[in-house]
PDB file of C-alpha atoms in Angstrom:
ATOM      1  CA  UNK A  16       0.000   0.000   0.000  1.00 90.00           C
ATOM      2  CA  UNK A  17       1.262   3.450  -0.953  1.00 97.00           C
ATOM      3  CA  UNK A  18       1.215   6.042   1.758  1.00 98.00           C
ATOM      4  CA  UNK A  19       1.867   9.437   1.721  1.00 98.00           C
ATOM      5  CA  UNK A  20       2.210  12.030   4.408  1.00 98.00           C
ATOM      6  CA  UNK A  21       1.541  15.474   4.238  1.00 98.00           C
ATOM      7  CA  UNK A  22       2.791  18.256   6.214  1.00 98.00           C
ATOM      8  CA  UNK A  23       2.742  21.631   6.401  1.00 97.00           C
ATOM      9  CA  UNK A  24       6.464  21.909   8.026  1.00 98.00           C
ATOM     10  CA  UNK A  25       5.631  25.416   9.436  1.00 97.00           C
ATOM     11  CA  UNK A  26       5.770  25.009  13.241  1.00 97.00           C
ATOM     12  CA  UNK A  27       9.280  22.707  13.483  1.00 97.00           C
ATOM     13  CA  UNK A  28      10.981  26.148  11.313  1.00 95.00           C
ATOM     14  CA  UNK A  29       9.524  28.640  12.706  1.00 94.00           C
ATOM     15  CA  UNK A  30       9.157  27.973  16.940  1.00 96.00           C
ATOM     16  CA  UNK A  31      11.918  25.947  18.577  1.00 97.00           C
ATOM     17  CA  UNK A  32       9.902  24.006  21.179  1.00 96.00           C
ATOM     18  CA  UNK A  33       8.679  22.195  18.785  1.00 98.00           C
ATOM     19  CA  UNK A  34      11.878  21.581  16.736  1.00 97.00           C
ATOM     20  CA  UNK A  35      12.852  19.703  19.766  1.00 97.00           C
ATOM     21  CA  UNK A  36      10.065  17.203  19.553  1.00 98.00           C
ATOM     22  CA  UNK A  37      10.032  16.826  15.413  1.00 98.00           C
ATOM     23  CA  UNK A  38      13.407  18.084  14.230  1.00 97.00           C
ATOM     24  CA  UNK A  39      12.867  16.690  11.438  1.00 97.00           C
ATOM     25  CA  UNK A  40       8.954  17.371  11.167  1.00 98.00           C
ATOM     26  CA  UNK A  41       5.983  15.890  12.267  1.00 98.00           C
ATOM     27  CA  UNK A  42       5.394  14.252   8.704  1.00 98.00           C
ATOM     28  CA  UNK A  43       8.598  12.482   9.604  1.00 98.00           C
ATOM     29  CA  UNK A  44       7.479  10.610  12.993  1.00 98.00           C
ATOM     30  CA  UNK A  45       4.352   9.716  11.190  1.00 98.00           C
ATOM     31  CA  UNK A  46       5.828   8.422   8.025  1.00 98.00           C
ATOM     32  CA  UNK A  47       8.512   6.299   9.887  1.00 98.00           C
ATOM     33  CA  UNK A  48       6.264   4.624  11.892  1.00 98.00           C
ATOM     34  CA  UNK A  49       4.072   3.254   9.263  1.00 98.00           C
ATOM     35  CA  UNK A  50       6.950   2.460   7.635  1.00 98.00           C
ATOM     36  CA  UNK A  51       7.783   0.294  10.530  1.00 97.00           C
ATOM     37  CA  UNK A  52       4.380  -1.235  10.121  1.00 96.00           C
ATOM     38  CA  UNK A  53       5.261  -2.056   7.075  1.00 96.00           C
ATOM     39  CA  UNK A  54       3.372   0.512   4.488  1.00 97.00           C
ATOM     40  CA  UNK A  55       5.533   2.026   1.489  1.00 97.00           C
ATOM     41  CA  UNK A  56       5.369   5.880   2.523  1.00 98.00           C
ATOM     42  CA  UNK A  57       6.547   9.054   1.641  1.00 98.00           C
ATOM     43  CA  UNK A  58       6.052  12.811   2.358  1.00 98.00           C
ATOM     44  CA  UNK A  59       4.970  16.072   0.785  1.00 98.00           C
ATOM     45  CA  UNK A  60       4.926  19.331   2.623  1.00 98.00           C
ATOM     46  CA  UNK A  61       3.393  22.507   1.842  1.00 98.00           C
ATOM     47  CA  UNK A  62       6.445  24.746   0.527  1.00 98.00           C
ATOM     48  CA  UNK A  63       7.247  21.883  -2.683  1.00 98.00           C
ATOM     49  CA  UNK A  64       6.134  22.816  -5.998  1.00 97.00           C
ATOM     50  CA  UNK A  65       2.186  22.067  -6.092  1.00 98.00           C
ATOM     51  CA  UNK A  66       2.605  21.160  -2.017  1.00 98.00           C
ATOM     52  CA  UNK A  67       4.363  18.094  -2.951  1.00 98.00           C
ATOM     53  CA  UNK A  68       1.225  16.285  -4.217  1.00 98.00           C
ATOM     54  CA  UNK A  69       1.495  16.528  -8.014  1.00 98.00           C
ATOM     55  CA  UNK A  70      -0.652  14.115 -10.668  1.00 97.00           C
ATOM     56  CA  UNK A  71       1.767  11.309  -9.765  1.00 97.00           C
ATOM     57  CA  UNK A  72       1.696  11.504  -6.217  1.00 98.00           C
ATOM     58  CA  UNK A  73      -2.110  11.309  -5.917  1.00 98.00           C
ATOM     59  CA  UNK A  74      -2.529   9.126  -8.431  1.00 97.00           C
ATOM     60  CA  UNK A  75      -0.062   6.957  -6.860  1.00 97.00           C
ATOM     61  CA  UNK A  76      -1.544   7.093  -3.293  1.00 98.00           C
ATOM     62  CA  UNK A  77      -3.894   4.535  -1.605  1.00 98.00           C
ATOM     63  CA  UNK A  78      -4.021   6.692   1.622  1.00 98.00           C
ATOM     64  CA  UNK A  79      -3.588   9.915   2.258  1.00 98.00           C
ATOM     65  CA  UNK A  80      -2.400  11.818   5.818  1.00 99.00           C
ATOM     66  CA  UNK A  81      -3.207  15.327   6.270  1.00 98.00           C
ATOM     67  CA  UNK A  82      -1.646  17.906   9.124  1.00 98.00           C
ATOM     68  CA  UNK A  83      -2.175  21.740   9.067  1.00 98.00           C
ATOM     69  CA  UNK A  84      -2.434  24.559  11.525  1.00 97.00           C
ATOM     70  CA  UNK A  85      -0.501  27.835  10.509  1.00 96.00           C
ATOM     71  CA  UNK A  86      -1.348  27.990   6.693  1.00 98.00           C
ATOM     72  CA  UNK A  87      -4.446  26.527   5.775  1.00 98.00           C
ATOM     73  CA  UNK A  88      -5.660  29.462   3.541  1.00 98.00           C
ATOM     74  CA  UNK A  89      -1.878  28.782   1.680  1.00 98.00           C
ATOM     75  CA  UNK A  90      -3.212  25.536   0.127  1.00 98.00           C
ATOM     76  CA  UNK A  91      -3.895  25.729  -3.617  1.00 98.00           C
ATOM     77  CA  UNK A  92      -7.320  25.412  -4.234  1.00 98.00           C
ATOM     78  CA  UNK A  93      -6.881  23.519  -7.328  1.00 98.00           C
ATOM     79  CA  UNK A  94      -4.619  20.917  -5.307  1.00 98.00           C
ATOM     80  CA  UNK A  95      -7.336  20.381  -2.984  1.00 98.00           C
ATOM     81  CA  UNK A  96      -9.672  19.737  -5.937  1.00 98.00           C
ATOM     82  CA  UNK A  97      -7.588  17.364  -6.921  1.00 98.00           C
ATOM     83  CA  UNK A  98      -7.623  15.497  -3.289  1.00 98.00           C
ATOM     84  CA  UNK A  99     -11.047  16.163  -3.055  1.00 98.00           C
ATOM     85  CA  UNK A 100     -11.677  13.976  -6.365  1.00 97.00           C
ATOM     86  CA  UNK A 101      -9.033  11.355  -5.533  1.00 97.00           C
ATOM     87  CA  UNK A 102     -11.288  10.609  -2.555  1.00 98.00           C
ATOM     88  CA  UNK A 103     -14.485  10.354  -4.316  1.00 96.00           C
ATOM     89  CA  UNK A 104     -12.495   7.876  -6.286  1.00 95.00           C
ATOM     90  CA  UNK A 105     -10.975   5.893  -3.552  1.00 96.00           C
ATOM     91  CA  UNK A 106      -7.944   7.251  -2.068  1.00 97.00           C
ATOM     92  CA  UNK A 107      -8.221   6.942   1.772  1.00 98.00           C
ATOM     93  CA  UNK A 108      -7.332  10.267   3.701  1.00 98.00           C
ATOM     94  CA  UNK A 109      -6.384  10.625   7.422  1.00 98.00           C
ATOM     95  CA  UNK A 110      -7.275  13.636   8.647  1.00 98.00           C
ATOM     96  CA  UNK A 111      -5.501  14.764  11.989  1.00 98.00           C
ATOM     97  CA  UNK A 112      -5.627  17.520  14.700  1.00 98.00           C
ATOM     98  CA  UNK A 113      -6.000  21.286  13.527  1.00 98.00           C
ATOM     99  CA  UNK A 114      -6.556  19.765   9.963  1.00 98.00           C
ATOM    100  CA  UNK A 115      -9.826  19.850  11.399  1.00 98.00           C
ATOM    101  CA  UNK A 116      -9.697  23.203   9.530  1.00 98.00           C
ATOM    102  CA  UNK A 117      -8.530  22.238   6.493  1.00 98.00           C
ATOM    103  CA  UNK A 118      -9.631  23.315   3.255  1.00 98.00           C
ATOM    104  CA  UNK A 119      -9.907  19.527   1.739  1.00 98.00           C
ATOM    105  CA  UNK A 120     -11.472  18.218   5.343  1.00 98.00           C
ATOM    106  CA  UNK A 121     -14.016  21.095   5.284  1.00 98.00           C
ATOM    107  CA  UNK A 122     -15.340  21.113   1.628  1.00 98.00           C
ATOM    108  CA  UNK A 123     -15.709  16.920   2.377  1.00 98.00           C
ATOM    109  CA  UNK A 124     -17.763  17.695   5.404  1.00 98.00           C
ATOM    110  CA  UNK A 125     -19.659  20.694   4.034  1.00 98.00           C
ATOM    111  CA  UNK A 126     -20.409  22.809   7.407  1.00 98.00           C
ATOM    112  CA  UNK A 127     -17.650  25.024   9.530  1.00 98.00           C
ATOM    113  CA  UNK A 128     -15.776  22.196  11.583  1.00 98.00           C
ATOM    114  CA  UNK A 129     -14.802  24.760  14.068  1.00 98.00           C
ATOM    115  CA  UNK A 130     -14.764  23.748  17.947  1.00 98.00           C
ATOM    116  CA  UNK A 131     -13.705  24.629  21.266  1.00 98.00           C
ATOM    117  CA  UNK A 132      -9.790  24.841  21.926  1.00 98.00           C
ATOM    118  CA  UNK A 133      -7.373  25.195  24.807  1.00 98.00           C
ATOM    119  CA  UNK A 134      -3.662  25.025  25.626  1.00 97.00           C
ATOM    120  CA  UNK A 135      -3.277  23.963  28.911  1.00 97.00           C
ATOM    121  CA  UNK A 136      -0.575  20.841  29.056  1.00 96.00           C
ATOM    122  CA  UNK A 137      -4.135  18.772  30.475  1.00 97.00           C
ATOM    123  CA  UNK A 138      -4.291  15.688  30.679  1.00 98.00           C
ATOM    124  CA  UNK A 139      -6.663  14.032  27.673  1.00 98.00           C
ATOM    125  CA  UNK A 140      -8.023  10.478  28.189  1.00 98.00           C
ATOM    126  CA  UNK A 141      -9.537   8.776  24.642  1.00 98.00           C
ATOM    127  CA  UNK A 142     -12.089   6.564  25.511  1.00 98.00           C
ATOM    128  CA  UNK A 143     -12.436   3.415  22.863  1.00 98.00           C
ATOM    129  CA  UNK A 144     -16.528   3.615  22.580  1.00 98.00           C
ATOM    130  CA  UNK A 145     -16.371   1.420  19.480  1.00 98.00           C
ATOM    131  CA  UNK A 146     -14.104  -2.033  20.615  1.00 98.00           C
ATOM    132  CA  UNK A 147     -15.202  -3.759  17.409  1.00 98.00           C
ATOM    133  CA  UNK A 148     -13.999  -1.124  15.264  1.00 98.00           C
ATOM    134  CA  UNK A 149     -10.719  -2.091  13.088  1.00 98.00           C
ATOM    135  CA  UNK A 150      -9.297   0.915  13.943  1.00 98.00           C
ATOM    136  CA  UNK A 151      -9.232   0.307  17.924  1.00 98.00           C
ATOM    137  CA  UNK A 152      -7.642  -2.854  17.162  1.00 98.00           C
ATOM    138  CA  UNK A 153      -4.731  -3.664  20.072  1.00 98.00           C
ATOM    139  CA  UNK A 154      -5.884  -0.290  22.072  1.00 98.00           C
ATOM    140  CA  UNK A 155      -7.584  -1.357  25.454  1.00 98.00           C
ATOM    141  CA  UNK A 156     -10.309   0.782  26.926  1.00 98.00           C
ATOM    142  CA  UNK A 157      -8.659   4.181  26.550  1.00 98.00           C
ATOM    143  CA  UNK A 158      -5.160   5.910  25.750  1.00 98.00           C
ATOM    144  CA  UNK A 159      -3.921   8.244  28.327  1.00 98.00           C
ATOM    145  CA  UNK A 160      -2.063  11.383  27.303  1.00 98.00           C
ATOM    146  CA  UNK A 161      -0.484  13.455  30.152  1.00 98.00           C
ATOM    147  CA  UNK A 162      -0.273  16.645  28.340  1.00 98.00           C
ATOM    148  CA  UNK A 163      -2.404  17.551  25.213  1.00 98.00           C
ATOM    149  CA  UNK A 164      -4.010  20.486  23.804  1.00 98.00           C
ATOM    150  CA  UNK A 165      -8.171  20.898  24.714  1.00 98.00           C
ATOM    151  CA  UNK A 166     -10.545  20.220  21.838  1.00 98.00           C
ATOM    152  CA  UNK A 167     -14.015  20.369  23.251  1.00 98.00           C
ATOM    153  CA  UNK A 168     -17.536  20.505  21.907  1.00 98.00           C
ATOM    154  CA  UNK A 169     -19.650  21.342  20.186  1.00 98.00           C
ATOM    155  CA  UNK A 170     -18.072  19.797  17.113  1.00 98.00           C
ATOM    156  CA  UNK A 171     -19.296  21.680  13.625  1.00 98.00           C
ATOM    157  CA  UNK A 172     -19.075  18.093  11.628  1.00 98.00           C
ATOM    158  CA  UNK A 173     -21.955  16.022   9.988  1.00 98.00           C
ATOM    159  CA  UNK A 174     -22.557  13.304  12.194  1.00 98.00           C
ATOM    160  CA  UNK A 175     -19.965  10.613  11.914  1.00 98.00           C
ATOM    161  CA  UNK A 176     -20.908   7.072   9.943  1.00 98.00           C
ATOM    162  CA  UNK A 177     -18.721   5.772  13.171  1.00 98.00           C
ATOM    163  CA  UNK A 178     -17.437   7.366  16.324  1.00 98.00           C
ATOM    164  CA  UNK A 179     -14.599   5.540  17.197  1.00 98.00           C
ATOM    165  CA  UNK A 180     -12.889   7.484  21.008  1.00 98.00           C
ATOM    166  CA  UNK A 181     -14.524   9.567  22.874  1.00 98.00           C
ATOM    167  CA  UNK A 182     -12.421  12.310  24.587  1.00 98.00           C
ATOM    168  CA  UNK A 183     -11.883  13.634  28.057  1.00 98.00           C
ATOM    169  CA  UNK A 184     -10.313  16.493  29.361  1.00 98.00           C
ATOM    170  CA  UNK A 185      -8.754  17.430  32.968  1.00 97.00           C
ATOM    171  CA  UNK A 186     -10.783  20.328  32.360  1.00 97.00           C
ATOM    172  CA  UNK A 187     -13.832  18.941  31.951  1.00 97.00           C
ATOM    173  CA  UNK A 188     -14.355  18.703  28.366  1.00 98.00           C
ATOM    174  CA  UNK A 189     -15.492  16.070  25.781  1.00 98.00           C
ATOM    175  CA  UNK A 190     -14.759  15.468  21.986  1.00 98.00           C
ATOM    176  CA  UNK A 191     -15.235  13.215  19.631  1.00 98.00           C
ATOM    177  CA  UNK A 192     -12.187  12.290  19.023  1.00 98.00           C
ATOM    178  CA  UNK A 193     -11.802   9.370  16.119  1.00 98.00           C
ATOM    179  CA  UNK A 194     -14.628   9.634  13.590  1.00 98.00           C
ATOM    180  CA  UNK A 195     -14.783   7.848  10.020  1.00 98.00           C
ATOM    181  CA  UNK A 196     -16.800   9.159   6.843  1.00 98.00           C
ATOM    182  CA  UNK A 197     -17.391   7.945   3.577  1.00 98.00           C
ATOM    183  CA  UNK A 198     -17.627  10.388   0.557  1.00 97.00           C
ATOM    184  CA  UNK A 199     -17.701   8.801  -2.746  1.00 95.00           C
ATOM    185  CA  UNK A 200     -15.955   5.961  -2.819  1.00 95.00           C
ATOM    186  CA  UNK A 201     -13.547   7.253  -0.375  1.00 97.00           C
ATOM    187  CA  UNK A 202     -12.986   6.487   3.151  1.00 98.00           C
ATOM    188  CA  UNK A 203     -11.844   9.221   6.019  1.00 98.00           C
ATOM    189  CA  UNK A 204     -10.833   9.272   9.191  1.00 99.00           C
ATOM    190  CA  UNK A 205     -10.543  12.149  11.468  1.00 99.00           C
ATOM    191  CA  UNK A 206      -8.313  11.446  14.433  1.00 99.00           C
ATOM    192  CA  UNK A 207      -8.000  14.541  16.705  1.00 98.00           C
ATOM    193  CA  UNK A 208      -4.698  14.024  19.489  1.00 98.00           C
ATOM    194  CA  UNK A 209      -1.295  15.652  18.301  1.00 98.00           C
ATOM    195  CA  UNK A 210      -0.909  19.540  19.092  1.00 98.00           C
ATOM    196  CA  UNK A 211       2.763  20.196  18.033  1.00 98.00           C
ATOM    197  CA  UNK A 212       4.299  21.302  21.299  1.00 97.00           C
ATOM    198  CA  UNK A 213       3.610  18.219  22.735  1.00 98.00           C
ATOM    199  CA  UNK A 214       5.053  14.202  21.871  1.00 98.00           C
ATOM    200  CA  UNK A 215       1.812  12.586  21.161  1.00 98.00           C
ATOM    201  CA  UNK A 216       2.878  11.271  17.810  1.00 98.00           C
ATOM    202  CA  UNK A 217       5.661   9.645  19.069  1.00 98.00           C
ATOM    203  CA  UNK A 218       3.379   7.342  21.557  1.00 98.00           C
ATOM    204  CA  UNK A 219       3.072   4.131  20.319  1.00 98.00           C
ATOM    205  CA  UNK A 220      -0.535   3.763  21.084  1.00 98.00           C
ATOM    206  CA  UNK A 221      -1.450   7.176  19.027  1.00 98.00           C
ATOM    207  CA  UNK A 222       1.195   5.365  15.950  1.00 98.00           C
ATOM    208  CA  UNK A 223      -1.012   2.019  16.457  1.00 98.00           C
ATOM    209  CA  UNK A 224      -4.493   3.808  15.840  1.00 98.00           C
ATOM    210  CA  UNK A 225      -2.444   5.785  12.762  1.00 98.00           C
ATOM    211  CA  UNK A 226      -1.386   2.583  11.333  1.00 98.00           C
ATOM    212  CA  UNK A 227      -4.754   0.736  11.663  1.00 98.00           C
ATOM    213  CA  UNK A 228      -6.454   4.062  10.245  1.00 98.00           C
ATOM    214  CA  UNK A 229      -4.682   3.680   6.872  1.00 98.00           C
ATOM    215  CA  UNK A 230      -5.488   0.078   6.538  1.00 98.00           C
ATOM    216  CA  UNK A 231      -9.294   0.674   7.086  1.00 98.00           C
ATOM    217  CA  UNK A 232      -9.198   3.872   5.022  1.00 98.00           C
ATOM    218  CA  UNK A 233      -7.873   1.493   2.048  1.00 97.00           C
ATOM    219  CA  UNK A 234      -9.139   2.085  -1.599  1.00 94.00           C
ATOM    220  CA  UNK A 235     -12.127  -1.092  -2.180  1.00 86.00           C
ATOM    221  CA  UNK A 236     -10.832  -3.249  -5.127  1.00 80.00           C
ATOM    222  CA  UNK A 237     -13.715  -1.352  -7.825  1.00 73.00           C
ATOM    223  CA  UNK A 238     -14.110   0.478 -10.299  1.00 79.00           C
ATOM    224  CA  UNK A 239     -14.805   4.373  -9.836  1.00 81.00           C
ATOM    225  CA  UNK A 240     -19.477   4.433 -10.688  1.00 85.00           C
ATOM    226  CA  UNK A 241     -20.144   5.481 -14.123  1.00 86.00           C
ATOM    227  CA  UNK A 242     -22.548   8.780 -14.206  1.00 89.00           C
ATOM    228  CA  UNK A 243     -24.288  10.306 -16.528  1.00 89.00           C
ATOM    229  CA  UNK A 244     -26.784   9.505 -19.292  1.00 86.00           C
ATOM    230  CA  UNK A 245     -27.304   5.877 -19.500  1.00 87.00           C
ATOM    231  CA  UNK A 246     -27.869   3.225 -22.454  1.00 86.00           C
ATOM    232  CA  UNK A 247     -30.613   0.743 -20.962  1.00 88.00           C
ATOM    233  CA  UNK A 248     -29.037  -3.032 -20.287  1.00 88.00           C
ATOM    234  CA  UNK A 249     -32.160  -4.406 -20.974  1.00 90.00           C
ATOM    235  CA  UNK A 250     -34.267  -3.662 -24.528  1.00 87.00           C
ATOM    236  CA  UNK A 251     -36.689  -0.633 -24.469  1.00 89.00           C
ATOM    237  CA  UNK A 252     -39.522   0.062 -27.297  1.00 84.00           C
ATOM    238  CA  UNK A 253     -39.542   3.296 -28.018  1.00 82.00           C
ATOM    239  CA  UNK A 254     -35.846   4.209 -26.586  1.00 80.00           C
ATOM    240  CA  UNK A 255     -33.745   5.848 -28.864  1.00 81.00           C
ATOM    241  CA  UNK A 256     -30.451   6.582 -28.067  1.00 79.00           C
ATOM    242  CA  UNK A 257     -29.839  10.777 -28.122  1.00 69.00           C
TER     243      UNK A 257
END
């Protein structure tokens, strides 16, 4: 399975706390542990020509990993056309933390996907509320993160085809935390821990949800649906063809 792993490489340039914690970028982390579960990966971040996700790149990618904070607005809208249709046509895409507020997650979900938000080192407890669920798959009843940003709701999504954790906050907050759609013939995931001052994507537990993310978000053997004026499979009197 081809992975790639898009960043926009902002925060590790720019702020030195968290060039500590991803020297080499949070698109890094990611993409090295997947590769250690054994997916093909590699990475595009926002400053490349056409962000590092040209024709070949998408049309090369099974699943797709999106992080953004600083820039969103900087995103081509043309390239996230391009995603957009990818995903109708099967690509998987990962959508995590502040990419919430993504241009590509917020034309797939089609309202405002804003929320509440605080940075308070708390401590953030994701509560598995679907055990069944691929994507919970070696997690036991909840991952326990001793610092994290707040996310809190109400939060402005459609309501999810699964809901996957549930969140809570030291400060009293909950979120919905891991939450799949399907557009198209695409599958996506939104998984919400990893503020970039803190480690989370270098827990093991947060890598293992990751890695079973992009095997459930996995392009279906099919062909893309034919649309459009159709020819009749079986004979019509009267039907002639325009």
């Amino acid at each position: 399975m081809n992975v790639t792993v898009w960043n926009e490489f902002r925060h590790e340039k720019k702020h030195d706390a968290v060039k500590e914690i991803y020297p080499d970028g949070i698109h890094r982390v990611i993409a090295d542990a997947l590769a250690e579960h054994g997916y093909d990966v590699k990475t595009a971040t926002l400053d490349e020509p056409e962000h590092g996700l040209t024709e070949d790149v998408l049309n090369n990618t099974d699943v797709l990993l999106w992080w953004g904070h600083l820039a969103h607005d900087e995103v081509d809208d043309a390239i996230v056309e391009k995603v957009q249709k990818r995903v109708w046509e099967g690509m998987g895409l990962i959508v995590l933390h502040s990419a919430h507020f993504s241009k590509i997650f917020k034309h797939l979900m089609g309202t405002g996907c804003d929320l509440k938000w605080r940075e308070a080192n708390e401590r953030e407890r994701l509560w598995v509320v679907d055990p069944s669920h691929p994507i919970a798959d070696g997690i036991g009843e909840y991952i326990e993160l001793e610092e994290e940003e707040m996310y809190g709701e109400h939060f402005d999504i459609p309501a999810p085809d699964e809901l996957i954790f549930l969140s809570w906050f030291q400060g009293g907050e909950v979120f919905r935390s891991g939450a799949t759609f399907k557009r198209g013939n695409g599958k996506i995931f939104y998984f919400r821990p990893g503020h970039e001052t803190h480690p989370t994507y270098h827990n093991k537990q947060i890598q293992q949800v990751i890695a079973n993310g992009v095997k459930w978000a996995a392009p279906t053997k099919r062909d893309y649906p034919v649309y459009g004026n159709a020819k009749p499979i079986e004979k019509l009197e009267g039907y002639k063809e325009d």
